[in-house]
């Protein structure tokens, strides 16, 4: 069940969240946490001991001054104790800071690791739905620091409560009015700081989308692909103005909230200061009645003033716990998000294809949309066939491919491999038997070896990587790189070697050809190559995939001529299927598109697309 994110989270919800986070991350660092708890306990007692030393020290000094006594042994002893306390306080504080630092590093690692592991279990469609963008941003940003802040804040509250309880006992020995005053000061401070924390959280949530828009716009000025177009079309001033408008509005909202927060804090601070002043006057009154020594007065006044600081610190920490738990609830929501459909019990391995692939009555729609993307798709592919999928933009070609790969779960219908339903096949086994290349392939800012080797991560044979690079023609430019296959690629990191888009695409084709899979799926693999290179690569793919089943999408219908079967999609429906000649004879959608492209070729548009 998903964690519901409301505007308000009750105490039970907060404690439940903290418990879950503790079990997931902090429990693995229990030894460090125990040390932090011990240090906080010691730090809570030091002010109380210091108070007693101060009382005795002032009384002794008063006697020395009044009697002109030269017996300084007692004073020196107390000063020595005081010095030791200062040293102990500094040492424990530093050690505690170190422990928190190591805990933060480990927790940040564990959270990011959990985030990555969770991402690998989610269906692809999760990352394609706009409604999840905000959740991804909130779940990934600064959660390690927030979790440690909750731990540190909780222990600081624990420390302050012990110290305040000590002050409470000391003050109650003189007057229960004073001790009651401390309790009464805590309540409004905690309420106000929690309210402020909720305001800040609500503002952060409401500004998430605008923050992403501003980040996107500023990112356009840092990306080499977009900056060229910005310069050519001279849209820089417009984009800058749009970015400025968003940022200035965000700043205005944050400033308004900060102003409101400061005014409330000044009001509460003023009330607290007046209460402390009245308490100090009460101490003076007790002194005038002869009920206080100078040392006792100094100690009690110090307790009152310190209590004010502790109350303020404690209320801020409680507020921090509250607000951070609200933010961390997004991480928990992400971690509890339903995973991709789990393996059925006794799932089957992917069969060694004997017959082929069959698709029956296939429908697909996105969960947040009502319009069907695929409608009643039916076809069969025999083992070893070369199948082309064509159609106008938006006809559903890539969606169909993703269904065949198991990346999308069909809304209705079935996909079978040798009569074994895709739902019954082990996911790992399914993916081991597919090799794919999409038009939006990844340009890994890593070495050439890694860019190609990712096609079969378990294959450490360098010879196979070289052979795969020869299939796409990438070997020619790789041999000219400074470190050949060990060259770092991209401009993100120092000394990275940049490539043209066509060169990146050849690496992606090499990556797809490296994998020894039964089925190869290519989604416009040659979109950025010239027609001559395209024909060469398709011929090489056909050569290496002689005994494999190959399914490819191409906008250039000249690439489909030698396909065994061509599937023609239009508006999510399969309207035609057959060989190139059969479809031309049919004189339908395919024939019309082919003639259109042929005319464009004749007119010199060598890279005509649909």
XYZ file of C-alpha atoms in Angstrom:
610
model
C 0.000 0.000 0.000
C 1.350 3.410 -0.974
C 2.104 5.992 1.648
C -0.417 8.765 1.253
C 1.150 12.226 1.304
C -1.197 14.673 2.957
C -0.715 18.293 3.882
C -0.521 17.210 7.477
C 1.099 14.118 8.915
C 0.031 13.029 12.403
C 2.445 12.057 15.140
C 1.774 8.362 14.587
C 2.595 8.770 10.899
C 5.830 10.611 11.688
C 6.931 7.980 14.190
C 6.007 5.227 11.740
C 8.088 6.904 9.011
C 11.077 7.311 11.325
C 10.805 3.686 12.427
C 10.763 2.514 8.795
C 13.745 4.700 7.923
C 15.621 3.421 10.966
C 15.035 -0.182 9.937
C 16.067 0.491 6.354
C 19.197 2.541 6.907
C 20.228 3.430 10.466
C 20.001 -0.079 11.923
C 23.029 -1.057 9.864
C 25.069 1.595 11.731
C 23.818 0.756 15.220
C 27.264 0.932 16.833
C 27.784 4.517 15.677
C 24.266 5.492 16.811
C 24.903 4.034 20.292
C 28.043 6.165 20.624
C 26.116 9.263 19.540
C 23.417 8.547 22.163
C 26.064 8.163 24.902
C 27.760 11.397 23.848
C 24.430 13.264 23.844
C 23.698 11.948 27.336
C 27.053 13.209 28.602
C 26.522 16.573 26.921
C 23.138 16.885 28.637
C 24.704 16.462 32.097
C 27.660 18.828 31.647
C 25.584 22.073 31.940
C 24.059 20.829 35.210
C 27.479 20.039 36.687
C 28.753 23.345 35.372
C 25.888 25.120 37.131
C 26.782 23.579 40.492
C 30.464 24.480 40.039
C 29.518 28.059 39.129
C 27.365 28.407 42.261
C 30.146 27.179 44.558
C 32.833 29.154 42.746
C 30.964 32.467 43.017
C 30.218 31.870 46.711
C 33.880 31.129 47.473
C 35.066 34.143 45.510
C 32.572 36.324 47.402
C 34.013 35.070 50.718
C 37.588 35.684 49.545
C 36.740 39.225 48.441
C 34.877 40.082 51.634
C 37.424 38.510 54.038
C 40.487 39.269 51.890
C 41.292 35.592 52.393
C 44.387 34.120 50.786
C 43.091 30.525 50.864
C 42.677 29.959 47.161
C 42.966 26.153 47.095
C 39.194 25.600 46.881
C 38.824 28.202 44.130
C 41.687 26.722 42.104
C 40.208 23.239 42.466
C 36.832 24.425 41.212
C 38.485 26.287 38.323
C 40.343 23.087 37.436
C 37.080 21.147 37.407
C 35.552 23.852 35.263
C 38.457 23.672 32.811
C 38.127 19.888 32.618
C 34.430 20.270 31.892
C 35.190 22.732 29.081
C 37.709 20.275 27.621
C 35.290 17.356 27.993
C 32.484 19.316 26.345
C 34.713 20.311 23.401
C 36.085 16.775 22.958
C 32.699 15.065 23.117
C 31.181 17.625 20.737
C 33.985 17.031 18.217
C 33.745 13.235 18.488
C 29.988 13.439 18.123
C 30.396 15.587 15.017
C 32.754 12.991 13.547
C 30.311 10.152 14.275
C 27.466 12.090 12.664
C 29.657 12.761 9.629
C 30.507 9.071 9.143
C 26.862 8.121 9.726
C 25.754 10.659 7.131
C 28.178 9.325 4.506
C 27.090 5.735 5.051
C 23.395 6.621 5.150
C 23.650 8.703 1.979
C 25.284 5.744 0.247
C 22.595 3.344 1.487
C 19.756 5.658 0.418
C 21.188 6.196 -3.062
C 21.834 2.459 -3.367
C 18.230 1.738 -2.363
C 17.021 4.372 -4.829
C 18.974 2.769 -7.691
C 17.838 -0.741 -6.746
C 14.221 0.419 -6.614
C 14.527 2.137 -10.002
C 15.564 -1.174 -11.546
C 12.368 -2.848 -10.315
C 9.909 -0.233 -11.598
C 8.054 -0.586 -14.900
C 9.345 1.603 -17.711
C 6.000 3.362 -17.900
C 6.589 4.832 -14.425
C 9.430 6.964 -15.836
C 7.313 8.115 -18.776
C 4.444 9.589 -16.772
C 4.728 13.339 -16.020
C 2.963 12.938 -12.683
C 5.954 10.958 -11.394
C 8.589 13.590 -12.231
C 7.934 15.558 -9.035
C 8.031 12.379 -6.936
C 11.377 11.374 -8.452
C 12.837 14.801 -7.696
C 11.529 14.910 -4.126
C 12.563 11.326 -3.418
C 16.150 11.788 -4.605
C 17.225 15.216 -3.370
C 19.047 15.529 -0.041
C 17.301 12.631 1.686
C 20.495 11.327 3.307
C 21.078 14.674 4.968
C 17.440 14.856 6.077
C 17.533 11.410 7.644
C 20.674 12.244 9.621
C 19.088 15.566 10.600
C 16.138 13.629 12.060
C 18.489 11.396 14.051
C 20.605 14.338 15.239
C 17.556 16.471 16.023
C 15.867 13.652 17.948
C 18.968 13.068 20.064
C 19.423 16.816 20.619
C 15.823 17.018 21.858
C 16.610 14.070 24.153
C 19.730 15.918 25.384
C 17.847 19.181 25.940
C 14.995 17.465 27.808
C 17.453 15.954 30.304
C 19.181 19.304 30.812
C 15.869 21.161 31.129
C 14.621 18.578 33.615
C 17.741 19.240 35.686
C 17.079 22.983 35.530
C 13.453 22.272 36.450
C 14.531 20.446 39.633
C 17.010 23.179 40.551
C 14.458 25.973 40.083
C 11.650 24.042 41.804
C 13.833 23.791 44.926
C 13.418 27.553 45.209
C 9.984 28.124 43.639
C 7.603 25.962 41.658
C 6.542 29.147 39.782
C 9.941 29.298 38.098
C 9.968 25.606 37.134
C 6.402 25.832 35.806
C 7.452 28.852 33.725
C 10.004 26.727 31.859
C 7.322 24.209 30.901
C 4.944 26.949 29.763
C 7.655 28.526 27.592
C 8.218 25.249 25.703
C 4.638 24.802 24.437
C 4.154 27.964 22.296
C 7.699 27.701 20.894
C 7.174 24.110 19.727
C 3.748 24.914 18.244
C 5.023 27.965 16.347
C 8.178 26.270 15.006
C 6.145 23.256 13.856
C 3.761 25.605 12.084
C 6.701 27.317 10.382
C 8.082 23.912 9.356
C 4.738 23.037 7.801
C 4.611 26.341 5.917
C 8.080 25.711 4.488
C 7.204 22.148 3.510
C 3.977 23.233 1.798
C 5.811 25.938 -0.112
C 8.487 23.475 -1.233
C 5.812 21.101 -2.530
C 3.926 23.849 -4.356
C 7.152 25.111 -5.973
C 8.507 21.740 -7.160
C 7.134 22.002 -10.696
C 8.286 25.620 -11.105
C 11.714 24.683 -9.745
C 11.989 21.951 -12.373
C 10.924 24.377 -15.094
C 13.570 26.883 -14.008
C 16.228 24.146 -13.889
C 15.202 22.975 -17.352
C 15.431 26.487 -18.813
C 18.826 27.202 -17.251
C 20.014 23.767 -18.423
C 19.280 24.747 -22.033
C 22.112 27.288 -21.797
C 24.515 24.575 -20.620
C 23.748 21.907 -23.201
C 25.720 21.890 -26.438
C 22.757 20.522 -28.397
C 20.376 23.294 -27.384
C 22.817 26.223 -27.238
C 23.439 26.012 -31.014
C 19.760 26.451 -31.788
C 19.361 29.164 -29.149
C 22.135 31.166 -30.833
C 20.911 30.594 -34.403
C 17.272 31.471 -33.686
C 18.249 34.211 -31.210
C 15.783 32.966 -28.599
C 18.266 33.432 -25.735
C 16.715 36.700 -24.450
C 13.222 35.166 -24.537
C 14.301 32.034 -22.655
C 16.263 34.142 -20.168
C 13.190 36.314 -19.603
C 11.018 33.224 -19.091
C 13.562 31.806 -16.632
C 13.798 35.163 -14.803
C 10.020 35.399 -14.481
C 9.818 31.966 -12.830
C 12.826 32.525 -10.543
C 11.688 35.988 -9.445
C 8.223 34.679 -8.586
C 9.746 31.826 -6.596
C 11.994 34.309 -4.809
C 9.001 36.547 -4.060
C 7.070 33.651 -2.519
C 10.073 32.553 -0.446
C 10.716 36.118 0.707
C 7.089 36.558 1.763
C 7.214 33.344 3.782
C 10.549 34.297 5.345
C 9.130 37.702 6.341
C 6.090 36.042 7.889
C 8.318 33.519 9.691
C 10.611 36.209 11.121
C 7.683 38.282 12.414
C 6.191 35.277 14.208
C 9.591 34.328 15.656
C 10.170 37.905 16.862
C 6.775 37.863 18.581
C 7.427 34.557 20.356
C 10.989 35.623 21.186
C 9.753 38.849 22.715
C 7.207 37.031 24.882
C 9.889 34.564 26.026
C 12.319 37.401 26.841
C 9.663 39.205 28.902
C 8.985 35.988 30.819
C 12.690 35.463 31.493
C 13.032 39.097 32.641
C 10.129 38.639 35.079
C 11.748 35.435 36.358
C 15.066 37.250 36.919
C 13.215 39.997 38.842
C 11.638 37.266 40.944
C 15.116 35.924 41.742
C 16.215 39.392 42.839
C 13.151 39.597 45.087
C 14.129 36.256 46.672
C 17.623 37.630 47.130
C 16.357 40.732 48.867
C 14.472 38.481 51.280
C 17.754 36.744 52.090
C 16.750 33.423 50.504
C 19.601 33.448 47.923
C 23.354 33.706 48.054
C 25.146 35.510 45.258
C 26.393 32.172 43.900
C 22.913 30.688 44.023
C 21.514 33.752 42.228
C 24.156 33.550 39.479
C 23.516 29.811 39.033
C 19.718 30.195 38.878
C 19.822 33.187 36.557
C 22.213 31.240 34.323
C 19.764 28.297 34.392
C 16.904 30.576 33.340
C 18.846 32.203 30.502
C 20.200 28.814 29.332
C 16.680 27.370 29.494
C 15.512 29.984 27.032
C 18.238 28.953 24.569
C 17.517 25.258 25.107
C 13.789 25.769 24.578
C 14.397 27.667 21.353
C 16.856 25.023 20.135
C 14.544 22.180 21.118
C 11.481 23.669 19.423
C 13.517 24.218 16.242
C 14.735 20.621 16.360
C 11.197 19.304 16.867
C 10.120 21.406 13.889
C 13.036 20.031 11.874
C 12.008 16.458 12.737
C 8.467 17.255 11.640
C 9.370 18.907 8.337
C 12.123 16.427 7.437
C 9.793 13.503 8.101
C 7.339 15.089 5.644
C 10.051 15.323 2.990
C 11.317 11.808 3.717
C 7.809 10.458 3.271
C 8.345 11.028 -0.469
C 11.339 8.690 -0.371
C 9.200 6.090 1.388
C 6.415 6.613 -1.155
C 8.923 5.969 -3.936
C 10.350 2.878 -2.222
C 6.818 1.525 -1.682
C 5.713 2.172 -5.251
C 4.375 -1.049 -6.831
C 7.125 -2.831 -8.680
C 6.943 -4.256 -12.160
C 4.608 -7.242 -12.299
C 6.388 -9.838 -10.205
C 7.475 -13.175 -11.559
C 4.825 -15.824 -11.351
C 5.735 -18.856 -9.309
C 7.710 -21.400 -11.340
C 8.232 -18.926 -14.204
C 9.578 -20.471 -17.412
C 12.857 -19.851 -19.218
C 12.707 -18.217 -22.633
C 12.259 -21.032 -25.160
C 14.761 -21.840 -27.880
C 12.623 -20.619 -30.738
C 11.352 -23.258 -33.127
C 8.244 -21.617 -34.526
C 8.396 -17.931 -33.621
C 6.336 -15.074 -32.162
C 2.566 -14.661 -32.165
C 0.603 -11.579 -31.133
C -3.170 -11.842 -30.685
C -5.795 -9.191 -29.920
C -3.178 -6.831 -28.459
C -4.409 -3.574 -26.909
C -2.421 -0.989 -24.989
C -3.219 2.280 -23.279
C -1.317 4.352 -20.733
C -2.786 4.149 -17.234
C -3.308 7.922 -17.055
C -4.990 8.095 -20.475
C -8.191 6.669 -21.919
C -7.189 6.709 -25.588
C -5.902 3.400 -26.940
C -2.363 3.511 -28.337
C -2.567 0.018 -29.840
C -5.852 -1.535 -31.002
C -6.458 -5.216 -31.728
C -3.006 -6.036 -33.133
C -2.675 -9.556 -34.624
C 0.331 -11.033 -36.452
C 2.820 -13.907 -36.447
C 6.570 -13.881 -37.023
C 8.357 -17.054 -38.008
C 11.755 -17.910 -36.542
C 14.558 -16.250 -38.483
C 12.323 -13.818 -40.343
C 13.321 -10.212 -40.945
C 10.315 -8.072 -40.073
C 9.928 -4.342 -40.698
C 7.408 -2.172 -38.848
C 6.483 1.017 -40.689
C 3.930 3.777 -40.379
C 3.536 7.473 -39.941
C 4.772 9.247 -36.796
C 2.595 8.435 -33.785
C 1.195 5.251 -35.300
C 2.324 3.111 -32.333
C 5.456 1.458 -33.745
C 7.751 2.022 -30.734
C 4.959 1.162 -28.291
C 4.499 -2.200 -30.031
C 8.244 -2.844 -29.782
C 8.208 -2.090 -26.048
C 5.352 -4.546 -25.569
C 7.334 -7.256 -27.389
C 10.328 -6.536 -25.131
C 8.204 -6.827 -22.006
C 8.850 -3.177 -21.100
C 5.121 -2.434 -21.321
C 2.355 -4.697 -20.012
C -0.443 -4.963 -22.610
C -3.850 -3.746 -21.482
C -5.374 -6.747 -23.205
C -4.283 -9.578 -25.475
C -1.316 -11.912 -25.555
C 2.245 -12.169 -26.799
C 3.677 -15.667 -27.144
C 7.084 -17.077 -27.993
C 6.704 -20.677 -29.234
C 3.274 -20.745 -27.534
C 4.763 -19.635 -24.170
C 3.020 -16.492 -22.910
C 5.387 -13.605 -22.161
C 3.778 -13.278 -18.709
C 5.011 -16.788 -17.814
C 8.620 -16.159 -18.860
C 11.319 -15.259 -16.346
C 12.166 -11.568 -16.869
C 15.921 -12.105 -16.815
C 15.658 -14.947 -19.300
C 13.410 -12.808 -21.530
C 15.907 -9.947 -21.642
C 18.856 -12.260 -22.184
C 17.245 -13.357 -25.455
C 16.635 -9.866 -26.817
C 19.089 -7.353 -28.166
C 17.698 -3.931 -28.919
C 18.655 -0.523 -30.186
C 16.320 2.431 -29.790
C 16.385 5.738 -31.613
C 16.962 7.485 -28.262
C 20.004 5.361 -27.430
C 22.309 6.340 -24.561
C 25.661 8.033 -25.114
C 27.558 6.719 -22.077
C 30.199 9.191 -20.901
C 32.543 6.246 -20.333
C 35.166 4.386 -22.365
C 34.643 2.949 -25.842
C 35.055 -0.535 -24.362
C 32.222 0.108 -21.919
C 29.966 1.721 -24.521
C 30.132 -1.400 -26.677
C 30.634 -3.941 -23.884
C 27.337 -3.012 -22.218
C 25.697 -5.006 -25.008
C 26.809 -8.152 -23.165
C 28.111 -7.112 -19.754
C 29.284 -10.641 -18.911
C 31.384 -10.979 -22.047
C 34.982 -9.984 -21.283
C 36.346 -10.986 -24.684
C 37.882 -7.881 -26.254
C 37.973 -9.585 -29.656
C 34.164 -9.754 -29.662
C 33.969 -6.014 -28.898
C 36.284 -5.256 -31.834
C 34.246 -7.497 -34.148
C 31.032 -5.757 -33.030
C 32.592 -2.373 -33.785
C 33.474 -3.556 -37.322
C 29.842 -4.445 -38.003
C 28.765 -0.811 -37.567
C 31.920 0.661 -39.034
C 32.825 2.218 -35.677
C 36.210 0.501 -35.713
C 37.486 3.003 -38.305
C 37.177 6.073 -36.052
C 37.957 4.153 -32.847
C 41.423 3.276 -34.172
C 42.090 6.995 -34.603
C 41.178 7.896 -31.007
C 44.027 8.708 -28.550
C 43.626 5.517 -26.501
C 41.544 3.597 -29.015
C 39.093 1.354 -27.115
C 40.195 2.746 -23.739
C 39.408 6.344 -24.725
C 37.034 8.207 -22.403
C 34.120 9.637 -24.400
C 32.043 12.780 -23.980
C 32.787 16.272 -22.737
C 31.305 15.975 -19.255
C 34.535 14.711 -17.714
C 38.113 15.917 -18.102
C 39.956 14.769 -21.238
C 36.830 13.147 -22.660
C 36.780 12.719 -26.438
C 33.617 14.007 -28.065
C 31.991 12.227 -31.014
C 29.522 13.159 -33.697
C 25.972 11.883 -33.362
C 26.554 9.428 -36.190
C 29.640 8.043 -34.416
C 27.719 7.643 -31.169
C 25.056 5.799 -33.148
C 27.610 3.412 -34.596
C 28.745 2.593 -31.050
C 25.125 1.929 -30.109
C 24.731 -0.381 -33.112
C 27.923 -2.184 -32.074
C 26.497 -2.562 -28.581
C 23.315 -4.143 -29.956
C 25.203 -6.516 -32.247
C 27.523 -7.732 -29.463
C 24.755 -9.535 -27.619
C 24.203 -13.145 -28.648
C 20.405 -12.992 -28.546
C 17.728 -14.912 -30.432
C 15.774 -11.782 -31.328
C 17.164 -8.418 -32.433
C 14.942 -5.335 -32.269
C 16.033 -2.116 -33.950
C 14.084 1.116 -33.594
C 15.387 3.402 -36.372
C 19.017 2.281 -35.887
C 20.307 4.268 -38.855
C 18.307 7.478 -38.526
C 21.383 9.723 -38.506
C 23.391 7.894 -41.159
C 23.548 8.600 -44.858
C 21.716 6.162 -47.187
C 24.948 4.429 -48.275
C 26.013 3.749 -44.657
C 22.452 2.717 -43.847
C 22.390 0.057 -46.569
C 25.823 -1.220 -45.534
C 24.804 -1.582 -41.894
C 21.497 -3.256 -42.713
C 23.321 -5.728 -44.936
C 25.780 -6.478 -42.107
C 22.943 -6.895 -39.625
C 21.192 -9.302 -41.984
C 24.465 -11.171 -42.359
C 25.109 -11.611 -38.609
C 21.433 -12.191 -37.881
C 20.995 -14.899 -40.480
C 19.720 -17.400 -37.929
C 18.092 -14.776 -35.693
C 14.686 -13.146 -35.757
C 15.062 -9.450 -36.535
C 12.391 -6.793 -36.064
C 13.175 -3.240 -37.102
C 11.484 0.118 -37.436
C 12.631 2.379 -40.218
C 11.247 5.556 -41.698
C 13.177 4.951 -44.906
C 11.154 2.366 -46.769
C 14.071 1.526 -49.028
C 15.462 -0.362 -46.000
C 12.366 -2.562 -45.929
C 12.551 -3.939 -49.443
C 14.364 -7.136 -48.400
C 12.264 -7.734 -45.281
C 10.356 -11.018 -45.194
C 7.318 -9.322 -43.668
C 6.335 -5.674 -43.378
C 3.798 -4.611 -40.757
C 2.047 -1.330 -41.528
C 0.577 0.587 -38.563
C -1.760 3.536 -38.693
C -3.265 5.240 -35.643
C -2.455 2.225 -33.454
C -3.959 -0.369 -35.793
C -2.271 -2.965 -37.984
C -3.824 -2.169 -41.368
C -1.533 -4.081 -43.735
C 1.063 -6.874 -43.625
C 3.033 -8.709 -46.261
C 6.202 -8.522 -48.336
C 7.324 -5.375 -50.125
C 5.900 -6.502 -53.462
C 2.667 -7.778 -51.953
C 2.047 -4.430 -50.277
C 2.821 -2.519 -53.469
C 0.327 -4.712 -55.327
C -2.209 -4.021 -52.567
C -1.896 -0.334 -53.482
C -2.780 0.794 -49.960
C -1.055 2.835 -47.223
C 2.396 1.280 -47.752
C 2.289 1.781 -51.502
C 1.305 5.425 -51.025
C 4.145 6.061 -48.559
C 6.673 4.255 -50.747
C 5.703 6.234 -53.850
C 5.874 9.466 -51.826
C 9.415 8.676 -50.692
C 10.461 7.554 -54.163
C 9.343 10.907 -55.585
C 11.312 12.735 -52.882
C 14.421 10.691 -53.691
C 14.060 11.514 -57.367
C 13.876 15.200 -56.457
C 17.124 14.951 -54.510
C 15.853 14.524 -50.955
C 18.263 11.691 -50.231
C 17.194 11.284 -46.605
C 13.451 11.413 -47.059
C 11.436 10.408 -43.996
C 7.792 9.743 -43.382
